[in-house]
Coordinates of N, CA, C and O in Angstrom, one line a residue:
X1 N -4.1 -5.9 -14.9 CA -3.8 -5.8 -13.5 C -5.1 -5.7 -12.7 O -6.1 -5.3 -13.2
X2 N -4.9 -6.1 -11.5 CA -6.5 -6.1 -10.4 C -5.4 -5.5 -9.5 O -4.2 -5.6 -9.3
X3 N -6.9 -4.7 -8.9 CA -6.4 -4.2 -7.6 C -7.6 -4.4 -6.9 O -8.6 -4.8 -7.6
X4 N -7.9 -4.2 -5.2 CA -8.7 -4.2 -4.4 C -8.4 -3.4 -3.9 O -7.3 -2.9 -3.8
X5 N -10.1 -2.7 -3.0 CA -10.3 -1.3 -2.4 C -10.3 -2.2 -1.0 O -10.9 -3.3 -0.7
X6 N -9.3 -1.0 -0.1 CA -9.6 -1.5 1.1 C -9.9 -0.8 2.0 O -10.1 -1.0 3.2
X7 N -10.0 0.4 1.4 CA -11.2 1.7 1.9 C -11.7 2.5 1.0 O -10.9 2.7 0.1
X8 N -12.6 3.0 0.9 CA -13.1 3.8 0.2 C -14.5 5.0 0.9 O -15.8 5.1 1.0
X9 N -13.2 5.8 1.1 CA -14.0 7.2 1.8 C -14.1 8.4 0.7 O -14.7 8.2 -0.4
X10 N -13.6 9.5 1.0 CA -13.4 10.7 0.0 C -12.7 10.1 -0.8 O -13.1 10.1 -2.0
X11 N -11.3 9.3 -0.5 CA -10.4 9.0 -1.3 C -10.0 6.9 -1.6 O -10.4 6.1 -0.9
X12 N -9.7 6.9 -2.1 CA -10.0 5.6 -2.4 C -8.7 4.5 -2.0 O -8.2 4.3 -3.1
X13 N -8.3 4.0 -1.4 CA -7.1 3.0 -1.1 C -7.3 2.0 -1.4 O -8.4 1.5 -1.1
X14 N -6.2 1.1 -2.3 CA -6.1 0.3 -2.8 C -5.1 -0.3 -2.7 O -4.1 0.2 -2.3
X15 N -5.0 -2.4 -3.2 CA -3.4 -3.0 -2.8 C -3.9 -3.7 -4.1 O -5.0 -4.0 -4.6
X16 N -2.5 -3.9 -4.6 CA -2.3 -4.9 -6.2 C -3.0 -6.2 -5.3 O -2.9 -6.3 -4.1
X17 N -3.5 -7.2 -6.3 CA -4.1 -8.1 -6.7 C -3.5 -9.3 -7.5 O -2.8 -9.0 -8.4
X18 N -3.6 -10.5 -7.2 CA -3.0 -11.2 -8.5 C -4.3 -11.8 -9.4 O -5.5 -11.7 -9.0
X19 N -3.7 -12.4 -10.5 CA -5.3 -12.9 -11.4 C -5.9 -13.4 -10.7 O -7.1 -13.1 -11.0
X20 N -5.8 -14.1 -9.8 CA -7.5 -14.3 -8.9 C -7.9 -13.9 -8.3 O -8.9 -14.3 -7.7
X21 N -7.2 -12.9 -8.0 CA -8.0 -11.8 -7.2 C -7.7 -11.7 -5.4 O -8.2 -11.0 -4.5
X22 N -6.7 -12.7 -5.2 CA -6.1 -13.0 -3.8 C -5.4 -11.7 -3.7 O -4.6 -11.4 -4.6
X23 N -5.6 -10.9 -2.5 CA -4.7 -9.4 -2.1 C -3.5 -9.8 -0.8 O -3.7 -9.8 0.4
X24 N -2.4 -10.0 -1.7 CA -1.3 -10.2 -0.2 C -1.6 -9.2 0.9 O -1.3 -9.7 1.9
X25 N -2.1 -7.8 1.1 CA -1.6 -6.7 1.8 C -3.2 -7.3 2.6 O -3.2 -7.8 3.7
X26 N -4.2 -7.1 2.0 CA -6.0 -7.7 2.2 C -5.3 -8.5 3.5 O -5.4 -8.3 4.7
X27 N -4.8 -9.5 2.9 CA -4.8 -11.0 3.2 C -3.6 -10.8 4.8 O -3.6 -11.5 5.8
X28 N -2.9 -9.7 4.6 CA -2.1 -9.8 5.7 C -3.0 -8.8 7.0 O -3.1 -9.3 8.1
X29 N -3.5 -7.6 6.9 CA -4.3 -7.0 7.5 C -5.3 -7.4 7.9 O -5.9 -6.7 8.7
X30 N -5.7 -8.5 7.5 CA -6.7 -9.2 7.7 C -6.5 -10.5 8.7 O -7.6 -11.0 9.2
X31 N -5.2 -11.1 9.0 CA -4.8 -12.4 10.0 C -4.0 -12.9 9.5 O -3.6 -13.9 10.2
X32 N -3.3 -12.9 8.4 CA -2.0 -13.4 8.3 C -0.3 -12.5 9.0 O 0.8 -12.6 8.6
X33 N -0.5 -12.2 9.4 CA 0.5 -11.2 9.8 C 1.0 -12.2 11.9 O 0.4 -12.5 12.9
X34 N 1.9 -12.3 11.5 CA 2.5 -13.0 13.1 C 1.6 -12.1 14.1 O 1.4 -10.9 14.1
X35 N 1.3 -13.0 15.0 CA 0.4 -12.5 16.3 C 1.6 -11.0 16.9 O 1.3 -9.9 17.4
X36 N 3.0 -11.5 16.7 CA 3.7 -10.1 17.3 C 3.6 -8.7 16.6 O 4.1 -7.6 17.1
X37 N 3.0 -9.0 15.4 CA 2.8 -7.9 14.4 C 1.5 -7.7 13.9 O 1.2 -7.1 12.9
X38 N 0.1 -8.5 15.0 CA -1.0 -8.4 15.0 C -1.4 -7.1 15.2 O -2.5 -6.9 14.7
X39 N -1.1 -6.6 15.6 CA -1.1 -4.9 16.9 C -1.1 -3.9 15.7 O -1.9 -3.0 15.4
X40 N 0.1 -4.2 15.2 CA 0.8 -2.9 14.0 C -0.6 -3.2 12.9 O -1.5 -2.6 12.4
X41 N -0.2 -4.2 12.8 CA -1.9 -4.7 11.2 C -3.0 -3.4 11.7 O -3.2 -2.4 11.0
X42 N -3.4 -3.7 12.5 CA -4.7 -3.2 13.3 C -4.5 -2.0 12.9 O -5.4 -1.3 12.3
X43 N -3.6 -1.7 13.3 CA -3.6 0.5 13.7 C -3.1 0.5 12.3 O -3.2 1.7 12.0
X44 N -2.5 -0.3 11.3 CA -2.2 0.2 9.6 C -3.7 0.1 9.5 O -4.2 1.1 8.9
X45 N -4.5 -0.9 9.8 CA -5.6 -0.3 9.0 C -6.4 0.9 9.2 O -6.9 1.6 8.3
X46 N -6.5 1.2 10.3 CA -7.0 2.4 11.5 C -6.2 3.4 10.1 O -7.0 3.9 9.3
X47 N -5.4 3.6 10.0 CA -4.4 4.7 9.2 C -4.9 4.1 7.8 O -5.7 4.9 7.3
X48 N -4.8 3.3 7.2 CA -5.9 3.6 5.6 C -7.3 3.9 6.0 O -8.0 3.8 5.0
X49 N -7.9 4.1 6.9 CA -9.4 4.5 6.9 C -9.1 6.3 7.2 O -9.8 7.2 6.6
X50 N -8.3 6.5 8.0 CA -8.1 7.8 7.8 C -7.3 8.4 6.9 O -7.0 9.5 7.1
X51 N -6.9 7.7 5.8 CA -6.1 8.5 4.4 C -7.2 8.6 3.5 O -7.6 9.5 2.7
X52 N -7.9 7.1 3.9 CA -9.3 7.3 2.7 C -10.1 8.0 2.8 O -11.0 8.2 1.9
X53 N -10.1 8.9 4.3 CA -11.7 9.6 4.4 C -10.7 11.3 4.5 O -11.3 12.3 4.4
X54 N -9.6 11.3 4.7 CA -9.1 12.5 4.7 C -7.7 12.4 3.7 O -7.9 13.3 2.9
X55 N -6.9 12.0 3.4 CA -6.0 12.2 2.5 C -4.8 12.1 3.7 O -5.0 11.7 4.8
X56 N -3.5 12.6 3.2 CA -2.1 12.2 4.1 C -2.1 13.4 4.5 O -1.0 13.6 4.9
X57 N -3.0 14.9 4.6 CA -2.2 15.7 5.0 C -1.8 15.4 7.1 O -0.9 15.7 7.8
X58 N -3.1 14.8 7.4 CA -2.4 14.5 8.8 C -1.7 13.5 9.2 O -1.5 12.9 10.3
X59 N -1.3 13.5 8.2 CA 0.3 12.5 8.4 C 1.7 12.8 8.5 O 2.2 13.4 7.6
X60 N 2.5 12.5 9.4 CA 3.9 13.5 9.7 C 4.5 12.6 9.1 O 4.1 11.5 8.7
X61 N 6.3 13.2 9.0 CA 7.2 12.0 8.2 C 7.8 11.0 8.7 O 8.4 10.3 8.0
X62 N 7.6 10.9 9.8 CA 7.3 9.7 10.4 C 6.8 9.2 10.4 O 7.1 8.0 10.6
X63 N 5.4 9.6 10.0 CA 4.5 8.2 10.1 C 4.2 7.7 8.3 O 3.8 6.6 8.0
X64 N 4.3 8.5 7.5 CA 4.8 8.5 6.2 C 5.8 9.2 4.9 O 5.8 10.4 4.6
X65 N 6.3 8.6 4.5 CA 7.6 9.4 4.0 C 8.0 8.6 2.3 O 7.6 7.5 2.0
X66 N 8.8 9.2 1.5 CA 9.4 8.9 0.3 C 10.2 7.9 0.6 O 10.9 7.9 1.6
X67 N 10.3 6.7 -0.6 CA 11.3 5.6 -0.3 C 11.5 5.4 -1.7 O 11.7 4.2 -2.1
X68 N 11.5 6.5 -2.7 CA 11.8 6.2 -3.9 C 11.6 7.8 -4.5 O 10.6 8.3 -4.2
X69 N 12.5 8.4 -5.4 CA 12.4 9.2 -6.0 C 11.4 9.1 -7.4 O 10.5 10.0 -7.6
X70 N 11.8 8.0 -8.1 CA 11.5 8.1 -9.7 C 11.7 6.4 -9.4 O 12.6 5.7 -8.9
X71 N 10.2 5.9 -10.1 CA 8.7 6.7 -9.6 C 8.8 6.4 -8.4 O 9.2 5.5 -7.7
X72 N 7.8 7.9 -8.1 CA 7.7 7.9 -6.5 C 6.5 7.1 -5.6 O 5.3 7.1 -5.7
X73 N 7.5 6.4 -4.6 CA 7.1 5.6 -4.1 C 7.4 5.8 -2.6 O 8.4 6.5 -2.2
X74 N 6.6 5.2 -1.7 CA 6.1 5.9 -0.2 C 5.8 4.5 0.8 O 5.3 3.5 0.3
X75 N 6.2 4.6 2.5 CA 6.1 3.6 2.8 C 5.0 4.3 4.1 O 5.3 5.4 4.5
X76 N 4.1 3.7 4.6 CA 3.4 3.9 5.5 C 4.1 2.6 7.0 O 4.4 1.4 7.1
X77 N 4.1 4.0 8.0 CA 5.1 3.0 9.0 C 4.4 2.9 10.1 O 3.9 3.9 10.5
X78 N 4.2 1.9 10.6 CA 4.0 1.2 11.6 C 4.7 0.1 12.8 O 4.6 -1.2 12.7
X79 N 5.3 0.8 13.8 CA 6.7 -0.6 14.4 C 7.3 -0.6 13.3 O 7.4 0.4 12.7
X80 N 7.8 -1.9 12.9 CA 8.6 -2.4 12.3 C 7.8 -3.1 11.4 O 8.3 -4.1 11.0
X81 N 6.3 -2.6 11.0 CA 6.3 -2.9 9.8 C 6.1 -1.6 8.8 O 6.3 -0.4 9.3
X82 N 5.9 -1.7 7.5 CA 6.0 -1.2 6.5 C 5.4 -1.5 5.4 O 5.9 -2.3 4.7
X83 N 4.0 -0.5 5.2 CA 3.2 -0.6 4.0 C 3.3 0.4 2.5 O 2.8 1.4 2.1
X84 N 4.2 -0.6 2.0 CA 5.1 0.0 0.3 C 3.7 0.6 -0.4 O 2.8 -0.2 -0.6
X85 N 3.5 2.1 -0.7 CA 1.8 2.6 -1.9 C 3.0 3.0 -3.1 O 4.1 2.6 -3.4
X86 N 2.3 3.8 -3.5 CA 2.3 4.8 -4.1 C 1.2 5.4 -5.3 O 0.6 4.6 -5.9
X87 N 0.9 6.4 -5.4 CA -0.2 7.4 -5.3 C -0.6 6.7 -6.7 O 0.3 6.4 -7.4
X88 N -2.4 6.6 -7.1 CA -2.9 6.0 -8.3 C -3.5 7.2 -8.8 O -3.1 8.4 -8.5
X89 N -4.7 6.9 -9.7 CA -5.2 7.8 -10.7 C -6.2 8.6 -9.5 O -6.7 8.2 -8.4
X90 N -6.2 9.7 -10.2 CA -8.0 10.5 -9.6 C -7.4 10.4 -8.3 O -6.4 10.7 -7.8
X91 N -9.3 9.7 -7.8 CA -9.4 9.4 -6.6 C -8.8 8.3 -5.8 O -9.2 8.0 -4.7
X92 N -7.7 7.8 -6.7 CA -7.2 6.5 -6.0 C -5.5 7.0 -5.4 O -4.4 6.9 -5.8
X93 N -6.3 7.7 -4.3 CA -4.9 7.8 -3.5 C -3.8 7.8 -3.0 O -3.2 8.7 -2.5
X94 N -3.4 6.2 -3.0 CA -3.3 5.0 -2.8 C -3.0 3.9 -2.9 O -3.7 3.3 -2.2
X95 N -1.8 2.8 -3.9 CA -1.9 1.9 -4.1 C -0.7 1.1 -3.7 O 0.4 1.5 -4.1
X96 N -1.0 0.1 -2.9 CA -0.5 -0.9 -1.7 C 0.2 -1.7 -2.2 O -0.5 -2.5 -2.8
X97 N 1.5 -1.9 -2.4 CA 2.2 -3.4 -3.1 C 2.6 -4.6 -2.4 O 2.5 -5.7 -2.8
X98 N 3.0 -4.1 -0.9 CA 3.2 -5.2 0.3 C 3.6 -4.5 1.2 O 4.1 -3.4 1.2
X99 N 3.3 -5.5 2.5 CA 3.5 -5.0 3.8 C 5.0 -5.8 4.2 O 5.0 -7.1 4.1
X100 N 6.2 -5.2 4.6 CA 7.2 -5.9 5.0 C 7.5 -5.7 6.2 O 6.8 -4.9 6.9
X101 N 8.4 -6.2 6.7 CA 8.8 -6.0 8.0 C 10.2 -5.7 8.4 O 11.1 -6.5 8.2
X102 N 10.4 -4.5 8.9 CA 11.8 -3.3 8.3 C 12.5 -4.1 9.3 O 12.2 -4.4 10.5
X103 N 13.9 -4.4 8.5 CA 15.1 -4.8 9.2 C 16.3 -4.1 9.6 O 17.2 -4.2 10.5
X104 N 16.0 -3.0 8.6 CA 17.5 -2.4 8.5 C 17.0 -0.3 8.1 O 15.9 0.1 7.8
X105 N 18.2 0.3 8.2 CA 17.9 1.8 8.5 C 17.4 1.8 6.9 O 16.5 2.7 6.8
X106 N 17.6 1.1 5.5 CA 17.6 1.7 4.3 C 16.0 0.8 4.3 O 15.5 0.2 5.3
X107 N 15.3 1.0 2.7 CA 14.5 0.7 2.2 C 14.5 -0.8 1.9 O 15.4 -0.8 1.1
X108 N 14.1 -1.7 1.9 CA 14.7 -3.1 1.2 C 14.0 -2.9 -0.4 O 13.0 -2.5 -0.9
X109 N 15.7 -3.4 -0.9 CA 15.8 -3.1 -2.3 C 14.6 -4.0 -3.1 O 13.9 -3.8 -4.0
X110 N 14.8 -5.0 -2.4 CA 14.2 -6.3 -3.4 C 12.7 -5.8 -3.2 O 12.0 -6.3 -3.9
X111 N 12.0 -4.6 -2.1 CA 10.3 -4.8 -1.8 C 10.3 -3.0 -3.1 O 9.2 -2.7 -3.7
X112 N 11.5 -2.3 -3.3 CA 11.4 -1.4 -4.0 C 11.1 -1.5 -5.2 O 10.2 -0.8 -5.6
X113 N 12.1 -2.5 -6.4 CA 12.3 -3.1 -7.4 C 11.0 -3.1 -7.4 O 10.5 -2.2 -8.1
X114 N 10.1 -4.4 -6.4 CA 8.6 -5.1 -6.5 C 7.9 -4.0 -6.8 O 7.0 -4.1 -7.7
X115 N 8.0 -3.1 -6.4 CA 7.0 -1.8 -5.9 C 7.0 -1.2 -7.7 O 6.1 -1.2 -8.6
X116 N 8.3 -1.0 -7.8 CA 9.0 -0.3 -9.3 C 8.1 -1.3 -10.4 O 7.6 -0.7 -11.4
X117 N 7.9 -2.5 -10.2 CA 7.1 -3.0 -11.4 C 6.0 -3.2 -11.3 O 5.3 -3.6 -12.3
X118 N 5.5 -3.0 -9.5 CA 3.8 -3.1 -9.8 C 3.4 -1.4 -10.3 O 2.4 -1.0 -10.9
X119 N 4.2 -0.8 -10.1 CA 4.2 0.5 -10.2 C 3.7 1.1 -11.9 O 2.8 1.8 -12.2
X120 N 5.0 0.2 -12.7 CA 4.5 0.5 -14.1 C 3.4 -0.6 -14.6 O 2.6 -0.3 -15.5
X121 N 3.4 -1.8 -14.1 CA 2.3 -2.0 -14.2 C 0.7 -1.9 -14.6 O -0.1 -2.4 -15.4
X122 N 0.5 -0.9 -13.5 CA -0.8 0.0 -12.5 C -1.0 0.8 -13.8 O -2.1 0.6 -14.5
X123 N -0.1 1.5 -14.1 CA -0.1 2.5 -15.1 C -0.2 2.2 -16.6 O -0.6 3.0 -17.4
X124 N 0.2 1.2 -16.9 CA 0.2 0.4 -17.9 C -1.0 0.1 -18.5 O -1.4 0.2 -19.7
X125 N -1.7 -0.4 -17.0 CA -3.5 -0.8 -16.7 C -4.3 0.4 -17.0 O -5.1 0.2 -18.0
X126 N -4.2 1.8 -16.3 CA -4.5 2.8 -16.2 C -4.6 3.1 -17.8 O -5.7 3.1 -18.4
X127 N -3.6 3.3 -18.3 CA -3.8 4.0 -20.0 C -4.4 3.3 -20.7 O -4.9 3.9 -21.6
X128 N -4.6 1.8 -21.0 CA -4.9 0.8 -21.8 C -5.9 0.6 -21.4 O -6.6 0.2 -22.4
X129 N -6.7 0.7 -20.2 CA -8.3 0.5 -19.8 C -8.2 -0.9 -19.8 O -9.0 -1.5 -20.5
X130 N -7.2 -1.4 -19.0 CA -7.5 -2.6 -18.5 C -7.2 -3.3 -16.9 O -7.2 -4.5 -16.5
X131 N -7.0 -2.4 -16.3 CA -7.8 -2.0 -14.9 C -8.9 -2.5 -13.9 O -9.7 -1.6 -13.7
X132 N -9.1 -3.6 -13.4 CA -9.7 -4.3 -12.8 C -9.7 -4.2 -11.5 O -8.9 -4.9 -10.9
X133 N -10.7 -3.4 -10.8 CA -11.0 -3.0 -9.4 C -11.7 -4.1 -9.1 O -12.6 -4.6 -9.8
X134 N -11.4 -4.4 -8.0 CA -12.2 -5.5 -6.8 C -13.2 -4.8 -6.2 O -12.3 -4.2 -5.6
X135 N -14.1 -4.3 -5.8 CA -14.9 -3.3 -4.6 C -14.3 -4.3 -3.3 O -13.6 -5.3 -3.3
X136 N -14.8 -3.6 -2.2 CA -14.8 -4.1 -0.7 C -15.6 -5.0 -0.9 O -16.4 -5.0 -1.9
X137 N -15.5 -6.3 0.3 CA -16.5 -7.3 0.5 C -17.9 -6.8 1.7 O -18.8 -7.6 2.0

């Protein structure tokens, strides 16, 4: 598995990767994201530079909250969008599966599932030492 760092302060934030190294969440924060949901991108990233340099305690549940018991998994909110992590090894605070765009009061099942297998994934990576970090550009 690869991941990329999309901050790295005290603590380290990170989004899954595919084999070549292309980051959907990178790639969306970055100018793919509809001009009406350009605004929300901006201030999610504003909010991973302060998780990575301080951690989530100044975060209320509103603005971050559980969207999965087992394994636990966490959605960072912004409008109506929605950045799927959940928490990595050490110092990796942080790891990003996709940014969606919330339709409805529940979690969308199908971005959870995704989350549920990048999830064992990561960890998969993690124990077997085969774990492939991107650094920042």
């Amino acid at each position: 598995m690869k991941i990329r760092i999309l901050a790295n302060g005290k603590f380290k934030v990170s989004a899954i990767a595919d084999e070549d190294g292309e980051c959907p969440v990178y790639n969306d924060l970055k100018g793919n994201l509809s001009s009406q949901y350009e605004r929300y991108g901006n201030i999610l990233l504003d909010k991973i530079d302060r998780i990575s340099d301080g951690g989530f305690d100044s975060f209320s549940s509103t603005s971050a909250h559980e969207i999965c018991k087992n394994p636990k998994l966490y959605e960072l909110i912004q409008g109506k969008l929605r950045l799927i992590f959940f928490h990595g090894k050490g110092e990796m605070i942080a790891v990003c599966t996709e940014i969606i765009i919330k339709k409805t009061q529940k979690a969308d099942p199908s971005a959870v599932r995704r989350a549920k297998d990048a999830y064992k994934a990561y960890w998969l990576s993690v124990d077997n030492g085969s774990l492939n970090v991107i650094e920042e550009e």
